[in-house]
Coordinates of C-alpha atoms and ligand atoms in Angstrom, one line a residue:
M797 CA -1.3 9.9 -63.8
R798 CA 0.5 12.9 -62.0
K799 CA -3.2 13.6 -60.6
A800 CA -3.0 10.0 -59.4
A801 CA 0.1 10.5 -57.5
F802 CA -0.9 13.5 -56.4
S803 CA -3.8 11.7 -54.6
L804 CA -1.8 8.5 -53.4
C805 CA 0.7 10.9 -51.6
F806 CA -2.1 13.2 -50.0
L807 CA -3.9 9.7 -49.1
L808 CA -0.4 8.2 -47.8
F809 CA 0.6 12.3 -45.5
S810 CA -3.5 12.3 -44.1
G811 CA -3.6 8.8 -43.4
A812 CA -0.1 9.6 -41.4
V813 CA -1.7 12.2 -39.8
L814 CA -4.2 10.7 -38.5
A815 CA -2.5 7.7 -37.2
A816 CA -0.4 10.5 -35.4
Q817 CA -3.5 11.7 -33.8
Q818 CA -5.3 7.9 -33.0
Y819 CA -5.3 7.3 -29.6
D820 CA -5.7 3.7 -29.0
L821 CA -8.3 5.1 -25.9
V822 CA -9.3 8.6 -25.0
I823 CA -11.6 9.2 -21.8
E824 CA -13.6 11.9 -23.2
G825 CA -14.9 15.1 -21.1
G826 CA -14.5 14.0 -17.2
R827 CA -13.3 16.4 -14.7
V828 CA -9.4 15.3 -14.8
M829 CA -7.1 16.0 -11.8
D830 CA -4.5 15.7 -10.6
P831 CA -2.6 16.6 -7.6
E832 CA 1.2 17.5 -8.8
T833 CA -0.4 20.6 -11.0
G834 CA -3.1 21.0 -9.2
L835 CA -5.2 20.7 -12.5
D836 CA -8.8 20.4 -12.0
A837 CA -11.1 21.0 -15.7
V838 CA -12.4 19.2 -18.4
R839 CA -10.6 17.7 -19.9
N840 CA -9.9 15.1 -22.9
V841 CA -7.3 11.9 -22.5
G842 CA -5.7 10.3 -25.1
I843 CA -3.8 7.1 -24.3
R844 CA -1.0 5.2 -26.5
D845 CA 0.9 2.7 -25.4
G846 CA 0.8 2.0 -22.0
K847 CA 1.5 6.0 -21.3
I848 CA -0.9 9.0 -21.3
T849 CA 0.7 10.6 -24.7
R850 CA -2.5 13.5 -24.5
V851 CA -4.4 15.4 -22.1
S852 CA -6.1 18.6 -24.1
V853 CA -8.9 20.8 -24.2
E854 CA -9.2 19.8 -28.1
P855 CA -11.3 16.7 -28.9
L856 CA -9.2 13.4 -29.7
S857 CA -10.2 10.9 -31.5
G858 CA -9.6 7.3 -30.5
L859 CA -9.9 3.8 -31.4
R860 CA -12.2 3.3 -28.1
V861 CA -13.7 6.2 -26.4
I862 CA -14.5 6.4 -23.1
H863 CA -17.4 9.3 -22.5
A864 CA -16.6 10.5 -18.9
A865 CA -19.1 13.9 -18.4
G866 CA -19.6 13.7 -14.7
F867 CA -16.7 11.9 -13.5
V868 CA -13.6 12.1 -11.7
V869 CA -10.5 11.3 -13.9
A870 CA -7.5 10.6 -11.6
P871 CA -4.6 8.6 -11.6
G872 CA -4.9 4.9 -9.6
F873 CA -4.2 5.0 -5.7
I874 CA -1.5 3.4 -4.9
D875 CA -1.3 1.4 -2.0
L876 CA 1.9 1.3 -0.6
H877 CA 0.8 -1.8 2.3
Q878 CA -1.3 -4.4 1.1
H879 CA -0.7 -7.8 2.2
G880 CA -3.2 -9.3 0.4
Q881 CA -1.5 -10.3 -3.2
E882 CA -4.3 -13.2 -4.5
L883 CA -6.8 -12.3 -7.1
A884 CA -10.2 -11.8 -5.0
S885 CA -8.1 -9.0 -2.9
Q886 CA -6.1 -8.0 -6.0
R887 CA -10.4 -8.1 -7.5
V888 CA -11.4 -5.9 -4.0
K889 CA -8.9 -3.5 -4.8
A890 CA -9.5 -2.5 -8.2
F891 CA -13.0 -1.7 -7.3
D892 CA -11.5 0.5 -4.6
G893 CA -10.1 2.4 -7.4
V894 CA -6.2 1.2 -6.5
T895 CA -4.2 0.3 -9.1
S896 CA -0.6 -0.5 -7.7
A897 CA -0.8 -2.6 -4.2
L898 CA 2.2 -2.7 -2.5
E899 CA 3.4 -5.0 0.1
M900 CA 5.9 -2.3 2.0
E901 CA 5.2 -3.2 5.8
I902 CA 7.1 -6.3 6.0
G903 CA 8.1 -7.6 2.6
V904 CA 7.9 -11.2 1.5
P905 CA 10.5 -14.1 2.7
D906 CA 12.0 -14.5 -1.1
V907 CA 11.6 -11.4 -3.2
A908 CA 12.3 -13.9 -6.3
L909 CA 9.7 -16.0 -6.2
F910 CA 7.3 -14.0 -5.2
L911 CA 7.7 -11.7 -8.6
K912 CA 8.3 -15.4 -10.6
S913 CA 4.6 -16.0 -9.1
K914 CA 2.6 -12.7 -9.7
E915 CA 4.1 -12.2 -13.4
G916 CA 1.6 -12.5 -16.0
H917 CA -0.5 -13.8 -13.1
S918 CA -1.6 -9.9 -11.7
L919 CA -4.2 -7.6 -12.3
I920 CA -2.9 -4.7 -10.5
H921 CA 1.0 -3.4 -10.1
Y922 CA 2.8 -4.9 -7.3
G923 CA 5.9 -4.8 -5.7
T924 CA 7.4 -5.7 -1.6
T925 CA 10.9 -4.7 0.3
A926 CA 13.1 -6.9 1.4
S927 CA 11.7 -8.6 4.8
H928 CA 13.6 -7.9 7.9
A929 CA 12.1 -10.6 10.2
A930 CA 12.0 -13.1 7.6
A931 CA 15.5 -13.0 7.0
R932 CA 16.2 -13.1 10.9
A933 CA 13.8 -15.7 11.0
L934 CA 16.0 -17.7 7.9
V935 CA 19.4 -16.5 9.8
F936 CA 17.6 -18.2 13.2
G937 CA 16.9 -21.4 11.7
T938 CA 13.6 -21.4 11.1
P939 CA 12.9 -19.8 7.8
L940 CA 9.5 -18.8 6.8
E941 CA 7.7 -20.9 3.9
P942 CA 7.0 -19.1 1.4
E943 CA 3.9 -19.6 0.0
I944 CA 3.5 -19.3 -4.4
I945 CA 1.1 -16.8 -4.5
A946 CA -0.7 -18.5 -7.4
P947 CA -4.4 -17.1 -8.7
N948 CA -6.9 -17.9 -5.4
A949 CA -3.5 -19.4 -3.2
G950 CA -4.2 -16.9 -0.3
I951 CA -1.9 -14.6 1.3
P952 CA 1.8 -15.5 2.0
D953 CA 3.0 -16.2 5.5
I954 CA 5.0 -13.1 6.6
L955 CA 5.0 -13.3 9.8
P956 CA 6.9 -15.4 11.8
K957 CA 5.2 -17.0 15.1
S958 CA 6.6 -16.3 18.4
G959 CA 9.7 -18.0 19.4
P960 CA 13.7 -18.0 19.5
A961 CA 14.0 -15.9 15.8
T962 CA 11.4 -13.1 17.1
N963 CA 12.4 -12.9 20.8
Q964 CA 16.3 -13.8 21.1
P965 CA 19.1 -10.7 20.5
A966 CA 21.2 -11.7 17.2
T967 CA 24.5 -12.0 18.0
P968 CA 27.0 -9.7 15.8
E969 CA 27.2 -12.8 13.5
Q970 CA 23.8 -13.1 12.8
I971 CA 23.0 -9.1 12.4
G972 CA 26.1 -9.6 9.6
H973 CA 24.3 -12.7 8.1
I974 CA 20.6 -10.9 8.4
Q975 CA 22.3 -7.5 6.7
Q976 CA 23.8 -10.1 3.3
R977 CA 20.2 -12.0 3.2
L978 CA 18.6 -8.2 3.0
R979 CA 21.3 -7.4 0.5
D980 CA 20.2 -10.1 -1.6
E981 CA 17.0 -9.8 -1.7
L982 CA 17.3 -6.0 -2.5
D983 CA 19.4 -7.3 -5.5
A984 CA 16.2 -9.2 -6.5
G985 CA 14.2 -6.1 -7.0
A986 CA 13.1 -5.4 -3.2
L987 CA 12.1 -1.2 -3.0
G988 CA 13.6 -0.9 0.6
I989 CA 13.8 -3.1 3.9
G990 CA 10.3 -3.9 5.6
M991 CA 10.8 -4.3 9.9
G992 CA 7.7 -5.4 11.8
I993 CA 10.2 -4.1 15.0
Q994 CA 7.2 -5.2 17.0
Y995 CA 7.4 -8.8 15.6
T996 CA 10.4 -9.3 16.1
P997 CA 10.9 -7.6 19.6
G998 CA 14.5 -9.4 19.9
A999 CA 16.0 -7.0 17.9
T1000 CA 18.0 -4.9 20.2
R1001 CA 18.2 -1.2 19.1
L1002 CA 21.6 -1.6 17.3
E1003 CA 20.2 -4.1 15.6
V1004 CA 17.6 -2.0 14.3
I1005 CA 20.3 0.8 13.4
D1006 CA 22.1 -1.8 11.4
M1007 CA 19.3 -2.5 9.4
F1008 CA 19.3 1.7 8.7
R1009 CA 22.6 1.4 7.9
L1010 CA 22.2 -1.3 5.1
A1011 CA 19.1 1.2 3.6
A1012 CA 21.3 4.3 3.8
E1013 CA 24.0 2.1 1.8
R1014 CA 21.8 1.3 -0.6
K1015 CA 19.8 4.8 -1.2
V1016 CA 16.1 2.6 -0.3
P1017 CA 13.6 3.9 2.4
V1018 CA 12.9 1.6 6.0
Y1019 CA 9.3 0.9 6.3
T1020 CA 8.6 -0.1 9.6
H1021 CA 5.6 -1.4 11.7
I1022 CA 7.3 0.2 14.5
R1023 CA 8.6 -1.4 18.6
S1024 CA 5.2 -1.0 20.5
F1025 CA 1.7 0.6 21.1
G1026 CA 0.4 2.0 24.7
R1027 CA 1.7 4.5 26.9
S1028 CA 3.2 2.9 29.9
E1029 CA 7.2 3.5 30.2
P1030 CA 9.4 2.2 29.1
G1031 CA 8.3 0.8 25.8
S1032 CA 5.5 3.2 24.8
A1033 CA 4.4 4.4 21.6
I1034 CA 6.1 7.7 21.4
E1035 CA 9.2 5.9 22.3
S1036 CA 8.7 3.3 19.5
V1037 CA 8.5 6.5 17.2
E1038 CA 11.6 8.4 18.5
E1039 CA 13.8 4.9 18.2
V1040 CA 13.2 5.0 14.5
I1041 CA 13.8 8.6 14.0
G1042 CA 16.9 7.9 15.7
A1043 CA 17.6 5.6 13.6
A1044 CA 17.2 7.1 10.4
A1045 CA 18.9 10.4 12.0
I1046 CA 22.0 8.6 12.7
T1047 CA 21.7 6.3 9.2
G1048 CA 20.8 9.1 6.9
A1049 CA 18.0 6.3 5.3
S1050 CA 15.0 7.6 4.2
L1051 CA 11.5 6.2 7.1
H1052 CA 8.6 5.2 6.5
I1053 CA 6.1 4.7 9.9
V1054 CA 3.0 2.3 9.1
H1055 CA -0.2 2.7 10.4
I1056 CA 0.2 5.7 12.2
N1057 CA -2.9 5.5 13.5
S1058 CA -3.3 1.5 14.3
T1059 CA 0.1 1.8 16.3
C1060 CA 0.2 4.9 18.5
L1061 CA -3.8 4.6 19.1
L1062 CA -5.0 7.6 21.4
D1063 CA -1.6 9.3 21.0
S1064 CA -1.5 9.3 17.1
L1065 CA -1.5 13.1 17.0
E1066 CA 2.0 13.3 19.7
C1067 CA 2.8 11.1 17.2
L1068 CA 2.1 12.8 14.3
S1069 CA 3.8 16.2 16.1
L1070 CA 7.1 13.5 16.2
I1071 CA 7.6 13.2 12.7
E1072 CA 6.6 16.8 11.7
G1073 CA 9.4 18.0 14.2
A1074 CA 12.2 15.4 12.4
R1075 CA 11.1 16.6 9.2
A1076 CA 11.2 20.3 10.6
R1077 CA 14.8 19.4 11.5
G1078 CA 15.5 18.1 7.6
L1079 CA 14.5 14.1 8.4
D1080 CA 12.8 11.8 5.6
V1081 CA 10.0 10.8 7.5
T1082 CA 6.5 10.4 6.2
T1083 CA 2.9 8.2 7.6
E1084 CA 0.3 6.5 6.5
A1085 CA -3.0 5.3 8.1
Y1086 CA -6.3 3.7 7.3
P1087 CA -9.7 4.8 8.3
Y1088 CA -11.1 2.1 10.5
I1089 CA -10.9 1.9 14.4
A1090 CA -9.8 -1.7 14.7
G1091 CA -6.3 -3.2 13.3
M1092 CA -5.6 -6.9 12.5
T1093 CA -2.9 -9.0 12.9
V1094 CA -1.7 -12.8 13.9
L1095 CA -2.9 -13.9 17.3
N1096 CA 0.4 -16.3 17.3
S1097 CA 3.0 -13.6 16.3
A1098 CA 5.1 -12.1 19.1
L1099 CA 2.6 -8.7 19.1
F1100 CA 1.1 -11.2 21.8
N1101 CA 4.0 -12.0 24.0
P1102 CA 2.6 -11.2 27.3
G1103 CA 2.3 -7.3 28.2
W1104 CA -0.4 -6.8 25.1
R1105 CA -3.3 -5.8 26.8
E1106 CA -1.7 -3.5 29.0
K1107 CA -0.1 -2.0 26.2
L1108 CA -3.6 -2.1 24.1
G1109 CA -5.8 -1.0 27.2
I1110 CA -7.9 -3.9 25.5
E1111 CA -8.9 -6.6 27.5
Y1112 CA -9.2 -10.3 26.0
S1113 CA -13.0 -9.8 24.5
G1114 CA -10.9 -6.9 22.6
L1115 CA -10.3 -9.6 20.1
V1116 CA -12.4 -11.3 17.7
L1117 CA -12.1 -13.6 14.8
P1118 CA -12.7 -12.0 11.4
D1119 CA -14.3 -15.7 10.2
T1120 CA -16.5 -16.0 13.3
G1121 CA -17.1 -12.7 14.6
E1122 CA -15.9 -14.8 18.1
H1123 CA -14.7 -12.7 20.9
L1124 CA -12.0 -14.1 22.5
T1125 CA -11.5 -15.7 26.1
K1126 CA -8.5 -16.1 28.2
E1127 CA -8.5 -20.1 27.1
R1128 CA -9.3 -19.3 23.9
F1129 CA -6.3 -16.4 23.3
E1130 CA -3.9 -19.2 24.7
E1131 CA -4.3 -22.3 22.3
L1132 CA -4.6 -19.8 19.5
H1133 CA -1.0 -17.7 20.8
N1134 CA 0.4 -20.9 21.1
S1135 CA -0.6 -22.7 17.8
P1136 CA 1.6 -23.2 15.1
K1137 CA -0.8 -22.2 12.9
P1138 CA -1.6 -19.0 12.0
Q1139 CA -4.8 -17.4 12.7
S1140 CA -5.8 -13.6 11.6
V1141 CA -7.8 -11.9 15.0
L1142 CA -9.4 -8.1 14.5
V1143 CA -7.7 -6.2 17.8
F1144 CA -10.3 -3.0 18.7
A1145 CA -8.5 -0.3 20.4
N1146 CA -8.6 2.8 18.9
T1147 CA -11.6 5.5 18.7
Q1148 CA -13.3 6.8 16.2
E1149 CA -12.7 10.4 16.9
M1150 CA -8.7 9.8 16.9
V1151 CA -9.0 8.1 13.0
D1152 CA -11.2 11.4 12.2
A1153 CA -7.9 13.4 13.9
T1154 CA -5.5 11.5 12.1
I1155 CA -6.9 11.1 8.4
P1156 CA -7.2 14.8 7.1
N1157 CA -3.6 15.3 8.5
P1158 CA -1.6 16.2 5.8
L1159 CA 1.3 14.4 6.4
V1160 CA -0.4 10.8 6.6
M1161 CA -1.0 9.3 3.2
I1162 CA -3.7 7.1 2.8
A1163 CA -2.8 3.1 2.8
S1164 CA -4.9 0.2 3.4
D1165 CA -2.8 -2.6 5.6
G1166 CA -5.6 -4.9 3.8
A1167 CA -5.8 -8.4 3.9
P1168 CA -8.9 -10.5 3.8
G1169 CA -10.7 -10.9 7.1
H1170 CA -10.6 -7.1 7.6
P1171 CA -13.2 -4.5 5.6
R1172 CA -9.7 -2.3 4.9
N1173 CA -9.0 -4.5 2.3
A1174 CA -12.2 -3.8 -0.2
G1175 CA -12.9 -0.4 1.1
T1176 CA -10.4 2.0 2.5
Y1177 CA -10.0 4.6 -0.3
S1178 CA -13.5 4.9 -0.9
R1179 CA -14.4 5.2 2.4
V1180 CA -12.1 8.3 2.7
L1181 CA -13.6 9.6 -0.2
A1182 CA -17.3 9.0 0.8
Q1183 CA -16.5 10.0 4.7
Y1184 CA -14.3 12.7 4.8
V1185 CA -14.5 14.2 1.6
R1186 CA -18.4 14.3 0.5
E1187 CA -19.6 13.5 4.1
K1188 CA -17.2 15.0 7.0
K1189 CA -15.5 17.5 4.6
T1190 CA -12.2 17.6 6.5
L1191 CA -10.6 16.6 3.3
T1192 CA -11.1 18.6 -0.3
L1193 CA -11.2 15.6 -3.2
M1194 CA -7.5 17.3 -4.5
E1195 CA -6.1 16.6 -0.9
A1196 CA -7.4 13.1 -0.8
L1197 CA -6.5 12.2 -4.2
R1198 CA -2.9 13.7 -2.7
K1199 CA -3.1 11.4 0.1
M1200 CA -3.9 8.3 -2.5
T1201 CA -1.4 8.9 -5.6
L1202 CA 1.7 11.7 -6.0
M1203 CA 2.2 10.7 -1.9
P1204 CA 2.7 7.4 -2.1
A1205 CA 4.7 7.4 -6.0
Q1206 CA 7.2 9.9 -4.6
M1207 CA 8.1 7.8 -1.7
L1208 CA 8.4 4.9 -4.2
E1209 CA 10.9 7.4 -6.1
R1210 CA 13.4 7.5 -3.4
S1211 CA 13.5 3.1 -4.6
T1212 CA 12.9 3.3 -8.2
P1213 CA 12.7 6.5 -10.8
A1214 CA 9.9 4.5 -12.6
A1215 CA 7.6 5.5 -9.9
R1216 CA 7.9 8.8 -11.6
H1217 CA 5.4 8.2 -14.3
K1218 CA 3.2 6.8 -11.2
G1219 CA 0.5 8.8 -9.1
R1220 CA 0.2 12.0 -11.7
L1221 CA -2.4 12.4 -14.6
Q1222 CA 0.4 14.2 -16.8
E1223 CA 1.2 13.9 -20.3
G1224 CA 4.2 11.2 -20.1
A1225 CA 3.0 9.3 -17.3
D1226 CA 1.6 5.6 -17.0
A1227 CA -1.8 5.4 -18.0
D1228 CA -3.3 3.7 -14.1
V1229 CA -6.1 6.0 -14.4
V1230 CA -9.4 5.7 -12.2
V1231 CA -12.2 6.9 -13.6
F1232 CA -15.2 7.6 -10.4
D1233 CA -18.5 9.1 -9.6
P1234 CA -17.6 11.8 -6.9
Q1235 CA -21.5 11.5 -6.3
T1236 CA -21.4 8.1 -5.2
I1237 CA -18.5 6.4 -4.6
G1238 CA -18.3 4.6 -1.2
D1239 CA -17.2 1.5 1.1
R1240 CA -19.8 -1.5 1.1
S1241 CA -17.5 -3.9 3.0
T1242 CA -17.9 -4.4 6.8
F1243 CA -16.4 -6.2 10.0
E1244 CA -19.6 -8.9 8.9
K1245 CA -18.9 -8.9 4.8
P1246 CA -15.2 -7.7 4.4
M1247 CA -15.0 -9.0 1.0
E1248 CA -17.7 -6.7 -0.5
P1249 CA -16.6 -4.1 -3.0
S1250 CA -16.9 -0.4 -3.3
V1251 CA -18.9 1.0 -5.5
G1252 CA -18.5 4.0 -7.8
V1253 CA -15.8 3.5 -9.6
H1254 CA -16.5 2.8 -13.3
Y1255 CA -13.2 2.7 -15.4
L1256 CA -9.6 1.6 -14.3
L1257 CA -7.3 1.2 -16.4
V1258 CA -3.8 -0.7 -15.6
G1259 CA -0.8 0.2 -18.2
G1260 CA -3.0 1.7 -20.5
T1261 CA -5.2 -1.6 -20.1
V1262 CA -8.9 -1.3 -19.2
L1263 CA -9.8 -3.9 -16.1
I1264 CA -12.7 -2.4 -15.2
D1265 CA -14.9 -1.3 -17.8
D1266 CA -18.2 0.5 -17.5
G1267 CA -18.5 -0.8 -13.7
K1268 CA -17.8 -4.3 -14.4
M1269 CA -14.6 -6.5 -14.1
A1270 CA -12.9 -7.4 -17.2
P1271 CA -12.3 -10.9 -18.0
D1272 CA -9.1 -12.4 -18.2
V1273 CA -7.1 -9.9 -18.6
F1274 CA -4.0 -9.2 -15.8
P1275 CA -1.6 -6.1 -16.9
G1276 CA -0.3 -6.2 -13.4
Q1277 CA 3.4 -5.1 -13.8
A1278 CA 6.0 -5.1 -11.0
V1279 CA 7.1 -2.3 -9.4
L1280 CA 11.1 -3.1 -8.5
G1281 CA 13.7 -1.1 -7.1
A1282 CA 16.7 -0.3 -8.7
G1283 CA 19.4 -2.0 -6.7
R1284 CA 17.6 -5.3 -9.0
A1285 CA 20.7 -7.1 -10.3
K1286 CA 21.2 -6.6 -13.9
Ligands
ZN2735 ZN1 1.2 -3.4 10.9

């Protein structure tokens, strides 16, 4: 009897030990890389309850074991600049190694509606800024129609058509109402203020400063597409970078300048030197780029107000419709610019040389500006790994991973402490993990076939759930969660 009791005790005890050591999932024998600690070694990774709970040289036992020998095991990539929030875009992002894709440049027109529509329907993590352009349109009496982002429903309408709401200055009273709308959107969970200043050229310098004041008051960053591109003064790209750095200096708000390469074009390195100077003076200014020579935007937006050809240094034929490959003429441009229907357009205005000089710069994070129609939606991250790490060797693998994981996570930390658990391959971090083959990872999307998924990502974990399993998308799982601003009203 005593012996039996002892055995039972022993069984219970060993069962408890076994349970303590058993992980939901173990990633075994991969090259684990963590840009924050500099760890770059073969390790086993134990995952339980959606968290990385163990990173170890010792063998670990798991309910499931993924064999990762020869593969890199890294934090899932965080894309701060993703417009396409529907499932087709999320699917290609996943194959590109992305576990979080957020709409930060412009922001969605209605934060609460956006978050509600994504809940339980998202492959990867999502989040958004509060949209200055949408708040302005609302206050001017021409609100954007926020489409519900149901599965496969297409991207939301985020840019107002060129008109009074984009081109006219706001009165002090209107500025007050815009700020109030943005406060409400921050209370709904927005991660900052998105300002596409070039899309609202009627916004005065003072209006811009007032939005930065609000960001500083709420302790969130401003993410911005700056006022202009090109070299003609006044209104150059350099002046536009100065404008937002000035607003950050005046107010104390953190500032993130989106796609430095596609706004500053041939002056990209000069623009980076302005950011470097501001940072050296203690300002919190960051930036990002994507690895393509063409941009993409919407033809009826205020970006194409008169003067765009001079500023961009291109002709009508430099504008190409993504669906058909049609190069525009003056007549066709005017028809589409004046149409109430938004039409995406590719803008070929940069050089490969400038893109190649921008991507390796240590100040530059990688962000895709992704939406259907442009290959950057599907290929940005694996293209950087293939072209700049493997082929040109202008980035080390660890430097590239830092630009894709830790740097954007640190940017998000300005808005939410939850981001401290993202962008890291460490014990205690969220189990957002990409397992890829560094020898074969690469983009396949092109301007002709922009939605071709990348190759080389063998496994992708989103909050501990296996989304890409042995190179295939797992069916019927939607592990994506909202990344919410700390200002969300309780
Ligand atoms: Zn932009």
